Structures are given as structure tokens and as C-alpha cells.
mmCIF file of C-alpha atoms in Angstrom:
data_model
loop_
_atom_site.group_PDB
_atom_site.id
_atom_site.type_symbol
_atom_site.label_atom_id
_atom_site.label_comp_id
_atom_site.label_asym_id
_atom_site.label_seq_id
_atom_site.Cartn_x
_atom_site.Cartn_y
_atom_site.Cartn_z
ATOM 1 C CA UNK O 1 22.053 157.872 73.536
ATOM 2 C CA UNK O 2 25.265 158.934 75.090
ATOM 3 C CA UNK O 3 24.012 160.227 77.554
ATOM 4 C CA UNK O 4 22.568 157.941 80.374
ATOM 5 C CA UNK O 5 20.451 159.421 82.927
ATOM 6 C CA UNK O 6 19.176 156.698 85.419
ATOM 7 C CA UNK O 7 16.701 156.551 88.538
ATOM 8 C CA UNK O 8 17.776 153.533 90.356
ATOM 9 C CA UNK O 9 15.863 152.302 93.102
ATOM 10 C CA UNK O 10 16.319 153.126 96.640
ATOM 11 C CA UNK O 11 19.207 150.481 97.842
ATOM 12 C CA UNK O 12 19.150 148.607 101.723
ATOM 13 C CA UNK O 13 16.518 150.388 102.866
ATOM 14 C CA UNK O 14 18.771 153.678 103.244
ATOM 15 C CA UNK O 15 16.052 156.175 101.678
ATOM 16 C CA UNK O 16 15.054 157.778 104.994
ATOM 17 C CA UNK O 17 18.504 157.937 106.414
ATOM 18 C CA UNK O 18 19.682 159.306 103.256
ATOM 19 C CA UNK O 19 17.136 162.669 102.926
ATOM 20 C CA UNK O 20 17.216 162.913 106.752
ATOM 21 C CA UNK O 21 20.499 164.076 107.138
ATOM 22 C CA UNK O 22 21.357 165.465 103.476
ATOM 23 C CA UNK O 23 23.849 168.160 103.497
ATOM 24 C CA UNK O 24 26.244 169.561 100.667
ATOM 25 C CA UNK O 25 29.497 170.516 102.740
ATOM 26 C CA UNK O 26 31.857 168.537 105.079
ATOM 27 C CA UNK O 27 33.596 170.413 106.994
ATOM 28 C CA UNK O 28 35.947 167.530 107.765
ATOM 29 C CA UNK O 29 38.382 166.077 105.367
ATOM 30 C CA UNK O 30 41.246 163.394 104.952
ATOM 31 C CA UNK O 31 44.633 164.206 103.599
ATOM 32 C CA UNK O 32 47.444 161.625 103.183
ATOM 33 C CA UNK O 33 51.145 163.201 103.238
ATOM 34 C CA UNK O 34 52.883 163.107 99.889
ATOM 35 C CA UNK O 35 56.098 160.976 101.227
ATOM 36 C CA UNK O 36 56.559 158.602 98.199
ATOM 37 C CA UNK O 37 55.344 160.906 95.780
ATOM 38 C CA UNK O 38 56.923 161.018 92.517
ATOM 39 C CA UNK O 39 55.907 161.499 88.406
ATOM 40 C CA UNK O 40 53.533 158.088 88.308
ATOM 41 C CA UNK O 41 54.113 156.371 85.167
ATOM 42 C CA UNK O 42 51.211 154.088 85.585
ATOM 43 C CA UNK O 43 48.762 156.927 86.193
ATOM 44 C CA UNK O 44 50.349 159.131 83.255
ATOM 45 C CA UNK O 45 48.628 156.564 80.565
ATOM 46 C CA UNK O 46 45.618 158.349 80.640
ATOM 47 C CA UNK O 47 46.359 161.505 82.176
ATOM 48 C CA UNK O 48 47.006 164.096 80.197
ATOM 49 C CA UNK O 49 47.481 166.996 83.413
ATOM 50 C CA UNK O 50 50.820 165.226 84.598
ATOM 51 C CA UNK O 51 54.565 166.258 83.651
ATOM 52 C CA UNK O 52 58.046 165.664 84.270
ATOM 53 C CA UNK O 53 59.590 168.074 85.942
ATOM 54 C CA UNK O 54 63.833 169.144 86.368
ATOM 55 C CA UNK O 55 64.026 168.054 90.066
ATOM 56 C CA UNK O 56 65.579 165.625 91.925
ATOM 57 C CA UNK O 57 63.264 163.318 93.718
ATOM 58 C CA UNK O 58 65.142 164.602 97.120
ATOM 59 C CA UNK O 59 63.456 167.966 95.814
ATOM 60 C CA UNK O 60 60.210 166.627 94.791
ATOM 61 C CA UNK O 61 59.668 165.228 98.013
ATOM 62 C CA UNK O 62 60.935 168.398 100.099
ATOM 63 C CA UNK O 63 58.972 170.543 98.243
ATOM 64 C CA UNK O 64 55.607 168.509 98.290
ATOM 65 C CA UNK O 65 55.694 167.755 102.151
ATOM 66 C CA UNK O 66 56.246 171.273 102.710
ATOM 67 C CA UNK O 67 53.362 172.297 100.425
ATOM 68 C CA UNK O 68 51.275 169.504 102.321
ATOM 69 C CA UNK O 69 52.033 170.437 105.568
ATOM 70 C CA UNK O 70 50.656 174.429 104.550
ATOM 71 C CA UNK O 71 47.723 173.210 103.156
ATOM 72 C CA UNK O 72 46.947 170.968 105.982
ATOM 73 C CA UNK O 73 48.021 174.062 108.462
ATOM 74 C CA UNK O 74 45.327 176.297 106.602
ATOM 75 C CA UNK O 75 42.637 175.027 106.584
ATOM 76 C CA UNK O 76 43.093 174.126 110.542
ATOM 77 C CA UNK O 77 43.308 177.037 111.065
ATOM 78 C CA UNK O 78 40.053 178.027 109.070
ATOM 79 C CA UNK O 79 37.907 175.991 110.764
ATOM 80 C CA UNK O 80 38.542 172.434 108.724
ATOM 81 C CA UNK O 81 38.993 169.313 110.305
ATOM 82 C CA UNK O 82 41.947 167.609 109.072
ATOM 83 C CA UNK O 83 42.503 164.235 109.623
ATOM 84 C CA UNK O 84 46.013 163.572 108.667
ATOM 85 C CA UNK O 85 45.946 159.308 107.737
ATOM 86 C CA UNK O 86 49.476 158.020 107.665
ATOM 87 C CA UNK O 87 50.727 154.856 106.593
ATOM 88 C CA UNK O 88 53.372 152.372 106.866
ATOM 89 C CA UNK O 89 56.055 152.008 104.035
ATOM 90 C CA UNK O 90 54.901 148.951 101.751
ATOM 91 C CA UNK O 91 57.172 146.628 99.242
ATOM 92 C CA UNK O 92 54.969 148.536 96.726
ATOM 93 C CA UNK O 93 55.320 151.911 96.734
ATOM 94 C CA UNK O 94 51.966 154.785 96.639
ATOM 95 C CA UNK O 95 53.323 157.660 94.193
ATOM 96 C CA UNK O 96 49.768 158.923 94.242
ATOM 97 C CA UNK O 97 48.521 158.119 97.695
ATOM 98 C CA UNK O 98 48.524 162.161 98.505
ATOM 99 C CA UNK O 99 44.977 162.003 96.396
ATOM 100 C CA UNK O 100 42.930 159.773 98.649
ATOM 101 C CA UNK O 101 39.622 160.742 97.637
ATOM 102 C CA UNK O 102 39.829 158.589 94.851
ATOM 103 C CA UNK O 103 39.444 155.414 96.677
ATOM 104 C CA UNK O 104 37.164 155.384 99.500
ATOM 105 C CA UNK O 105 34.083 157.935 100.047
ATOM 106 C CA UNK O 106 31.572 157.927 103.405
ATOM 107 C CA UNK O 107 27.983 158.688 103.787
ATOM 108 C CA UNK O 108 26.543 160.557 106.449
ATOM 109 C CA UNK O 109 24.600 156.509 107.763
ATOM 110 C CA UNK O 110 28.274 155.862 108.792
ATOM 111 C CA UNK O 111 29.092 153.969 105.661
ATOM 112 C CA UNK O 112 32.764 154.001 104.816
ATOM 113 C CA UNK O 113 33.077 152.675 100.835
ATOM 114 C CA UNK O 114 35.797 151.284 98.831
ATOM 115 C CA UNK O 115 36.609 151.906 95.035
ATOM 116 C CA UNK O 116 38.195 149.237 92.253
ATOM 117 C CA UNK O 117 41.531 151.464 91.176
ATOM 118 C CA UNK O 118 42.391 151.418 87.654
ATOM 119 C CA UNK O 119 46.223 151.780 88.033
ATOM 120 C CA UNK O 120 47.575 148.368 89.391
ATOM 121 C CA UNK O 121 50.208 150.435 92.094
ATOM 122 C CA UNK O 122 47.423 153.416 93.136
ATOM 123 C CA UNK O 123 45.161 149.553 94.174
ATOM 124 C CA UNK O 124 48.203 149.682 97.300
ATOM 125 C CA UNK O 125 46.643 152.918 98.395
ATOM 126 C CA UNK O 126 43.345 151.202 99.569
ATOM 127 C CA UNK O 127 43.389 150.785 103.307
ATOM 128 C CA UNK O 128 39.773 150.505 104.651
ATOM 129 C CA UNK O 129 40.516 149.196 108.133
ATOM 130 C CA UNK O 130 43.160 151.415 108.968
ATOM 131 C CA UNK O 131 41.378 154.613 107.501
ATOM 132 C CA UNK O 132 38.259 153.431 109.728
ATOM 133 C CA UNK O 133 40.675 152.915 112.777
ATOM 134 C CA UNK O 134 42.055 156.514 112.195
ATOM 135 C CA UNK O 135 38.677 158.307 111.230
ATOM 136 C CA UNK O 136 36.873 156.648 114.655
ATOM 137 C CA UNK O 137 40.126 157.865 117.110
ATOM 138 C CA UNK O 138 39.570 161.234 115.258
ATOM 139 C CA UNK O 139 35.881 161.374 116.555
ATOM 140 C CA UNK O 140 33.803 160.230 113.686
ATOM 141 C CA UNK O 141 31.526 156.811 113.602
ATOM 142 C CA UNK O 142 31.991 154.023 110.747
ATOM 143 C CA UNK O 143 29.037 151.834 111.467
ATOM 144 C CA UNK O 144 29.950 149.645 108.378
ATOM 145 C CA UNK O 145 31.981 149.266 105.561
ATOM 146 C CA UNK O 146 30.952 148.420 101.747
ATOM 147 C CA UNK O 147 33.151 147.667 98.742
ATOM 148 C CA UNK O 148 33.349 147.836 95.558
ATOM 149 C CA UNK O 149 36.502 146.376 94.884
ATOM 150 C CA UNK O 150 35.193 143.332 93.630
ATOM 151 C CA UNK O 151 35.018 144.844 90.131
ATOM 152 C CA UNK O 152 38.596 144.295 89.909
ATOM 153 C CA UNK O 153 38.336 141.131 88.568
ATOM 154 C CA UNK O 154 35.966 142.766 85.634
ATOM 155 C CA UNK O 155 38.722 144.983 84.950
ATOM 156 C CA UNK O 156 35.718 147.714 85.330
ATOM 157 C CA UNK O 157 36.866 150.999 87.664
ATOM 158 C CA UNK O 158 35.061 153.819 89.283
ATOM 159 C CA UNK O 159 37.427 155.930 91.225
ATOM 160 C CA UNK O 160 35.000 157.697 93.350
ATOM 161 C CA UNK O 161 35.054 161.331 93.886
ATOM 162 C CA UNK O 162 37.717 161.248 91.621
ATOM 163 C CA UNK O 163 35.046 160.190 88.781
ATOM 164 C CA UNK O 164 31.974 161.168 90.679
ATOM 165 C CA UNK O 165 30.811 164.349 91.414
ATOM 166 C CA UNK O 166 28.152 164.984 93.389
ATOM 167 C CA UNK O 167 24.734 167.389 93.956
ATOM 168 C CA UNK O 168 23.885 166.100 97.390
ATOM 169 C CA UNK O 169 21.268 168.014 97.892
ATOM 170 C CA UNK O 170 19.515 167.178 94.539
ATOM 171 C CA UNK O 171 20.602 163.579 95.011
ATOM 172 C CA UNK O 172 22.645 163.418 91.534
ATOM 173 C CA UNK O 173 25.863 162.254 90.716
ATOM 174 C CA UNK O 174 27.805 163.556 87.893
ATOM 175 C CA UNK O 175 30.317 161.346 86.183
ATOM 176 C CA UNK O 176 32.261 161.951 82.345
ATOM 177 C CA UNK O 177 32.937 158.501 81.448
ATOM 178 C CA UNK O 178 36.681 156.964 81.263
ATOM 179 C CA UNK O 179 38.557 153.873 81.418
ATOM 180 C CA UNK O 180 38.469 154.851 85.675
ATOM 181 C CA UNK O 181 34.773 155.407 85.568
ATOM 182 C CA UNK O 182 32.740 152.709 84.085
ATOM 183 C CA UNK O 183 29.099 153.363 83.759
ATOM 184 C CA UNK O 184 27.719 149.892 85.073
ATOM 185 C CA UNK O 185 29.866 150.592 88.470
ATOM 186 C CA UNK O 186 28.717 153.541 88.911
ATOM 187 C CA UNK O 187 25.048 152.877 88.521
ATOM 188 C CA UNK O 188 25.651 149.981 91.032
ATOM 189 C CA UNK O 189 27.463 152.616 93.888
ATOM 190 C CA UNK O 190 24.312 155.104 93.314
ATOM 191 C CA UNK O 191 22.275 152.605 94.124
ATOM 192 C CA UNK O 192 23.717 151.439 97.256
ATOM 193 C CA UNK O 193 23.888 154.997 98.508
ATOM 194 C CA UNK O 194 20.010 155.442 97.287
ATOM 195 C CA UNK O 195 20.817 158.508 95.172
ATOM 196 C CA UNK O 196 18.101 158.935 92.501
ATOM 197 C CA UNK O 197 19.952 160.463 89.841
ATOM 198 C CA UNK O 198 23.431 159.505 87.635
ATOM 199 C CA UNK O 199 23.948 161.921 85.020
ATOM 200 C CA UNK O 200 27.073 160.347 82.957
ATOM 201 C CA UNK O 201 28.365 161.777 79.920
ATOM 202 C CA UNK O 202 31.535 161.520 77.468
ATOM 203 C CA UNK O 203 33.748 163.997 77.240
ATOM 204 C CA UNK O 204 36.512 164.773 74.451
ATOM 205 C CA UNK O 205 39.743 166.648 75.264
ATOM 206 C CA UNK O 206 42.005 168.403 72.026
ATOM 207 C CA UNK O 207 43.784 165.018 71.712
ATOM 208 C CA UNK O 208 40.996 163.474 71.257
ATOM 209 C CA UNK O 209 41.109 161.726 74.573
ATOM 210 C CA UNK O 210 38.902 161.741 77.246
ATOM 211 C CA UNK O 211 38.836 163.577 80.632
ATOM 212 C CA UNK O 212 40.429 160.860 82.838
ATOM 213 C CA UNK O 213 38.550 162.290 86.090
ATOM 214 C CA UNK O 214 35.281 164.323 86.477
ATOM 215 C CA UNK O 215 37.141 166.727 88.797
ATOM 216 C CA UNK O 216 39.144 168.358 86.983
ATOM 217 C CA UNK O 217 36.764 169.388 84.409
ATOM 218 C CA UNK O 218 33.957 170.280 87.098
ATOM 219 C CA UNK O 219 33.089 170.814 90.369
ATOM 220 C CA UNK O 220 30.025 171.377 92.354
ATOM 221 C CA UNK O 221 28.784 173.628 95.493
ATOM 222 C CA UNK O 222 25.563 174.270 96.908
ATOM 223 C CA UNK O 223 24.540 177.006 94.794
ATOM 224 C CA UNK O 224 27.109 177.115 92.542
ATOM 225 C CA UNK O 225 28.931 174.815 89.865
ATOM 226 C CA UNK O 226 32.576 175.440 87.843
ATOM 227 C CA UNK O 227 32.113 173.534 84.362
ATOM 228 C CA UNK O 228 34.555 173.117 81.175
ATOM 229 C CA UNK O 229 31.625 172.614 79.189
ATOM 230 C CA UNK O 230 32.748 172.984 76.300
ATOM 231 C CA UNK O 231 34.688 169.052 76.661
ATOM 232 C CA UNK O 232 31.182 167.395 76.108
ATOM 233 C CA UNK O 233 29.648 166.854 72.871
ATOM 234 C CA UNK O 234 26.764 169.707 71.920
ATOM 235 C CA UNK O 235 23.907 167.204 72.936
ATOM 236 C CA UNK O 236 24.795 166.082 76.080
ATOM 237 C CA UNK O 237 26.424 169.317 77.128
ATOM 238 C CA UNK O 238 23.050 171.051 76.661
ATOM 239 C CA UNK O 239 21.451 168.325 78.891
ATOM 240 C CA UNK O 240 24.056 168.786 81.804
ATOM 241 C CA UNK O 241 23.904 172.101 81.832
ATOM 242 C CA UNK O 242 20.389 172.120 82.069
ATOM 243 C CA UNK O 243 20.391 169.949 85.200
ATOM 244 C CA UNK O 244 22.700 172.276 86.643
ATOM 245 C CA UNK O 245 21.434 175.451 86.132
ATOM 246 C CA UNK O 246 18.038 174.259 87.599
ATOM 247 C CA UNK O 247 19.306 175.865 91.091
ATOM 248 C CA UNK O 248 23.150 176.193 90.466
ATOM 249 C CA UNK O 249 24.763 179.216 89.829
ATOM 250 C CA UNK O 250 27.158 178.387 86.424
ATOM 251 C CA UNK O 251 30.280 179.268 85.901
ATOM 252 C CA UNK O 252 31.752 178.023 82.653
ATOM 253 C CA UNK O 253 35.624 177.812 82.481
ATOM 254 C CA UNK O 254 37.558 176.983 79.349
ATOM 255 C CA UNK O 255 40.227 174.682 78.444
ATOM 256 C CA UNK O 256 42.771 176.376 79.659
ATOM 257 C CA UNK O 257 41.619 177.787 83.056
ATOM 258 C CA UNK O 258 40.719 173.604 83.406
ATOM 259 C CA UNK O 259 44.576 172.837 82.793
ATOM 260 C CA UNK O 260 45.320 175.508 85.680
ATOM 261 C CA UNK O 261 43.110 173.280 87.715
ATOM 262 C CA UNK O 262 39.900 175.742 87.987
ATOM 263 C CA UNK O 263 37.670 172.600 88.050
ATOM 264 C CA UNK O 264 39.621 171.025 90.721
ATOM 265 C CA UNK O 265 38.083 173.215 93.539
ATOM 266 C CA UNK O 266 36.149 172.028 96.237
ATOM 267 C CA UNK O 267 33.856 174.239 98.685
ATOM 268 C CA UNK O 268 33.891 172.638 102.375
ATOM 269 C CA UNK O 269 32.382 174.088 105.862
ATOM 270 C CA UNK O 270 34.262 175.097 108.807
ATOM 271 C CA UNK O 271 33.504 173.357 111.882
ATOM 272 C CA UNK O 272 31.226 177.028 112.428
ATOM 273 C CA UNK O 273 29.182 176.404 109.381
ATOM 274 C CA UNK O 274 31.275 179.029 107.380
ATOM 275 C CA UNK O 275 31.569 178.184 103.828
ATOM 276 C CA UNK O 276 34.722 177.998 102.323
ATOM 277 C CA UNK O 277 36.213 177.267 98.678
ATOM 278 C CA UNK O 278 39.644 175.379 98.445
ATOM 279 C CA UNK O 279 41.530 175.845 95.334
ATOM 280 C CA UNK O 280 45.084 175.983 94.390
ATOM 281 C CA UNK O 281 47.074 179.241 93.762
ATOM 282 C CA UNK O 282 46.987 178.178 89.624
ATOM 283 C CA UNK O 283 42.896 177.490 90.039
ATOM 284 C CA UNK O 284 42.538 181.430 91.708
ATOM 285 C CA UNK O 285 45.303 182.856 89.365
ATOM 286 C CA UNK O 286 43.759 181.610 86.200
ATOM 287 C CA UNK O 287 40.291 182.759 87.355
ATOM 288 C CA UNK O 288 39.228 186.040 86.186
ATOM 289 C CA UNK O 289 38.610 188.410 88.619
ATOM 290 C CA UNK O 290 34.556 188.270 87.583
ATOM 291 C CA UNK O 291 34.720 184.603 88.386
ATOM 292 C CA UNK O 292 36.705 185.044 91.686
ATOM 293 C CA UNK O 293 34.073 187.577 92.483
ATOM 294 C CA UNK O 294 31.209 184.891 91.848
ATOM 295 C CA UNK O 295 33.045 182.524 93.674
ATOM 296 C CA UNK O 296 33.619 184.986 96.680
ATOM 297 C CA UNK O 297 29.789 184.736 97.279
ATOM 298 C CA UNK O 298 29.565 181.220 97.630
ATOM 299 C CA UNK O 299 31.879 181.359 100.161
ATOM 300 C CA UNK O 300 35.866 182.384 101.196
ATOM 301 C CA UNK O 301 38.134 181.301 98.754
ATOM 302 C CA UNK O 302 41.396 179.552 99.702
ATOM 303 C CA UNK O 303 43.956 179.181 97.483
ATOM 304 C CA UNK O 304 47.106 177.088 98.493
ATOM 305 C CA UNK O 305 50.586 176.638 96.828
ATOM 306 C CA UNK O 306 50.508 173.097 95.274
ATOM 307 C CA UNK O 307 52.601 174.008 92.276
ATOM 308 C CA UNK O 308 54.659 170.643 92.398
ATOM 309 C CA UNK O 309 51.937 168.037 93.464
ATOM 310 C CA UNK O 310 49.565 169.540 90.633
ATOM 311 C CA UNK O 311 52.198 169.388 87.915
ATOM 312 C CA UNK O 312 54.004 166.002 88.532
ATOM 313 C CA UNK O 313 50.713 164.518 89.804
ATOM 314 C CA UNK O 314 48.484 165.720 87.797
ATOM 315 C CA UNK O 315 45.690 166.400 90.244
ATOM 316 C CA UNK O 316 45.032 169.580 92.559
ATOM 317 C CA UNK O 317 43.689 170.782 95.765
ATOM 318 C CA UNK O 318 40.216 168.817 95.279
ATOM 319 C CA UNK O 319 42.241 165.426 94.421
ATOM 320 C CA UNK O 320 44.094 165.622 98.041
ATOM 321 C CA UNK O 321 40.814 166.374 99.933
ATOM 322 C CA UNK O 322 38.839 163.082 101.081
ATOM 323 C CA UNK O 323 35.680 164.354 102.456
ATOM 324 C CA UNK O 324 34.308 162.996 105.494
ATOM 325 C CA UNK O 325 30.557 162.898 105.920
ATOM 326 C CA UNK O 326 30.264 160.678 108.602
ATOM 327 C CA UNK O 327 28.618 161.051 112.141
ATOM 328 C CA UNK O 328 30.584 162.724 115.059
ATOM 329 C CA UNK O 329 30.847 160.244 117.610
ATOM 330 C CA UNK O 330 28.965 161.321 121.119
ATOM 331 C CA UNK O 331 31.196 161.263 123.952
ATOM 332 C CA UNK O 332 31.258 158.631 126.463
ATOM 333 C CA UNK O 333 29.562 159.938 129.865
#
């Protein structure tokens, strides 16, 4: 059975923390500027979404700042807590370190985790100490840090929300299995986060390979979910969609609207409980105006120009978006 729907039990005692303070939405994310970015040829093994593009890398870089910067600018201004996490300049250099949410995830205990990278140069990217340094002076709490990095050694990967996504409020992760997502990691991290569902599933894209990250094919909101169903084989896809449409509202998008990105959205809070829907201008484009209109009631949708990052990069508005589901920090009386 391809399919592999597990219950695991409920890991360090975090059950009660865990359903106490379950919520869908951050309304507080991390973003990483785009300063080395550049076409990664490690990354481009498996992923099918990246592309060279006619530009010098003076260009590239010009043109991705500036697209960071308005991104990061917007959603400030709607509401979003941004927490902008620079780093120093390494002897290895990041191309992809402008999509940090897939290495390191937090839970609203305080729990800031760690992910085993599949692409040898995208392993530089993972800074746990200095991400907790920046997330605590920003006004959030890390009470403790868990990693799974230790699967490097097993050559096994799971590239968090990258791979994972996630029905918070039904406690179920969703994961399409991939040489960055391997299924006994990911049964291990659903675990430690006490989660009581994984739903994992292959997927098969025209050229026969698979979809090299969850989030691109699907994404997940309260009451709603955006799904290229039509990836998965007939027997699982019936089972998925099933789970999903037990209280989502379903959008299916085809392959085409998922190579604009449509999958690759991500529906936040602003820091007034607003709901809001990030996508990029190729994600709302390729939408049609039914689907925008389904969309619309799930909360306002906010599409940003990240032309260049999405085609050299091969990831979108979701990929760039670390969310942060940790505890505010109380002031100091």
C-alpha cells in the first residue's frame, strides 16, 4: 500500500501543550534576503520548476533583492510580522537560502526544529542558534531546540514545510514522497511534535518524476485546500482527497496552474487576526477568476512580483515564508 497513513503515539509528553494552543495561521513569518541567489545546480537535479534565465548575475541579484524587499514591505504593512534573518557571507555560498522554510519549523511549546537537507550546499543554510538569537530579539520565545539533522549520515531527508504540509487543526501532516522527504523521517518528526496523523503519498509528474516538494503541488488553509490532484495515482488520490474534503473547502488546480505556482500559496494572519492569502503574481494570474473568488473568502489575497526568484529558483511565495508559531515573549516589568 502506497499509501501510508500512520497514528504515532503522542511524543515527550507534548499532547496537552499541543491541542491547548492549536491554531492554523501565523501571523509571523521569517524571510532571508536573496543576496547570493543564483540558478542552483545542485537543487536543479530534482527540480523540475527551475530555469536558466538571459541575465547577468549583477541582474539576478538586483532584481531579486528588489522583489524581496516588496514582498517583505507588504506584508508589513498588512499586518505580518516579518522577521528579516540575515547572515554572514560563508566560504560556501547559500544560492537557495531566500527559501528558509525548508530547514527549520517551530511549534507553538517554543520548540525551534532542524531538518537533514538533501542538497549538500542548501545543508550551509542551517543556522539554528543564530535564527533562535534573531527570533528571541524579535519578541518570540525558543524554549528548546530539536534536530533532525542527524539523518544526514542515513543519507535520508525531510525538508520540512518544504515536504510537509500541514492541517493543524486536524493534527495531519501531508507529505508526497521524494528523495527530500523520506517516509521514516517524517514519521519520526510527527511524532516528536505529537501530531496523530501522516498522510504520505507518491506523486508522478509528465516526466515521470516525482514532485520534489509537497508545496508546490498543494497547500492548505483553515477551511480551504489548493490541490494538483491529478499528480497522485487514482488510489491514493481518492484517499487524500477524502481526508481533505472532510472540513476543507477543495480547490483542484491542474498541471499547469501548479507550474505558475498556484500550490505555492500560503494563508497567514495579521497581527489583528485578519486572514490573509500570499501568493505570487503567476499563482493569482493563472487562477481563474472562480478560484480567486473562492480564495477571496478564505481570506485577502496578496499577490507579489517574484517573477525571477520563482523561475531561477524554482520555488514561490510559500518557499520564502518560514512561519513562526512560537510564543510572544511577555515583557519584562
Amino acid at each position: 500500500m502506497l499509501l501510508n497513513e500512520s497514528v504515532p503515539q503522542n511524543a515527550q509528553g507534548k499532547e496537552e501543550s499541543t491541542q491547548s494552543t492549536l491554531r492554523h495561521t501565523a501571523n509571523c513569518v521569517v524571510m532571508v534576503p536573496p543576496k547570493e541567489f543564483r540558478f542552483n545546480e545542485e537543487t536543479a537535479q530534482d527540480n523540475e520548476f527551475q530555469h536558466h534565465v538571459s541575465l547577468s548575475q549583477d541582474e539576478i541579484t538586483h532584481r531579486t533583492m528588489a522583489e524581496f524587499a516588496a514582498m517583505v514591505q507588504s506584508l508589513r504593512k498588512e499586518g505580518v510580522q516579518v522577521v528579516e534573518f540575515d547572515y554572514p557571507y560563508a566560504e560556501v555560498a547559500t544560492p537557495d537560502a531566500v527559501f528558509p522554510n525548508n530547514w527549520f519549523s517551530t511549534t507553538p511549546d517554543g520548540t525551534l526544529y532542524t531538518f537533514p537537507m538533501a542538497c549538500e550546499n542548501r545543508q550551509h543554510e542551517v543556522r539554528p542558534t543564530a535564527l533562535a538569537a534573531s527570533l528571541m530579539q524579535s519578541g518570540r520565545e525558543v524554549y528548546q531546540q530539536d534536530s533532525l539533522t542527524e539523518y544526514l549520515d542515513e543519507q535520508a531527508y525531510l525538508e520540512s514545510t518544504g515536504v510537509m504540509v500541514f492541517d493543524h487543526l486536524n493534527q495531519t501532516v501531508y507529505a508526497a514522497l521524494s528523495q527530500r522527504c523520506d517516509r521514516l523521517v517524517l514519521e519520526d518528526y510527527v511524532k516528536r511534535i505529537g501530531y496523530e496523523r501522516v498522510i504520505s503519498f507518491q506523486t508522478r509528474l509528465p516526466s515521470g518524476a516525482p514532485v520534489y516538494h509537497t508545496n508546490v503541488m498543494m497547500a492548505v488553509g483553515e477551511q480551504f485546500c489548493v490541490i494538483c490532484d491529478e499528480v497522485i495515482p487514482e488510489f491514493e488520490r481518492r484517499f487524500v482527497l477524502k481526508s481533505l474534503a472532510k472540513d476543507k473547502q477543495v480547490i483542484s488546480i491542474s498541471i499547469d496552474q501548479m507550474n505558475q505556482f498556484c500550490g505555492n500559496i500560503l494563508q497567514l494572519e495579521t497581527v489583528r487576526g485578519d486572514k490573509v492569502i500570499a501568493m505570487s503574481q503567476s499563482a493569482y494570474n493563472a487562477f481563474s477568476p472562480t478560484q480567486r473568488n473562492q480564495l477571496s473568502t478564505h481570506g485577502k489575497l496578496l499577490p507579489f512580483d517574484v517573477s525571477t526568484i520563482e523561475s531561477i529558483g524554482g520555488g514561490s511565495v510559500r518557499c520564502m515564508l518560514g512561519e513562526v508559531f512560537l510564543p510572544s515573549r511577555k515583557p519584562v516589568l
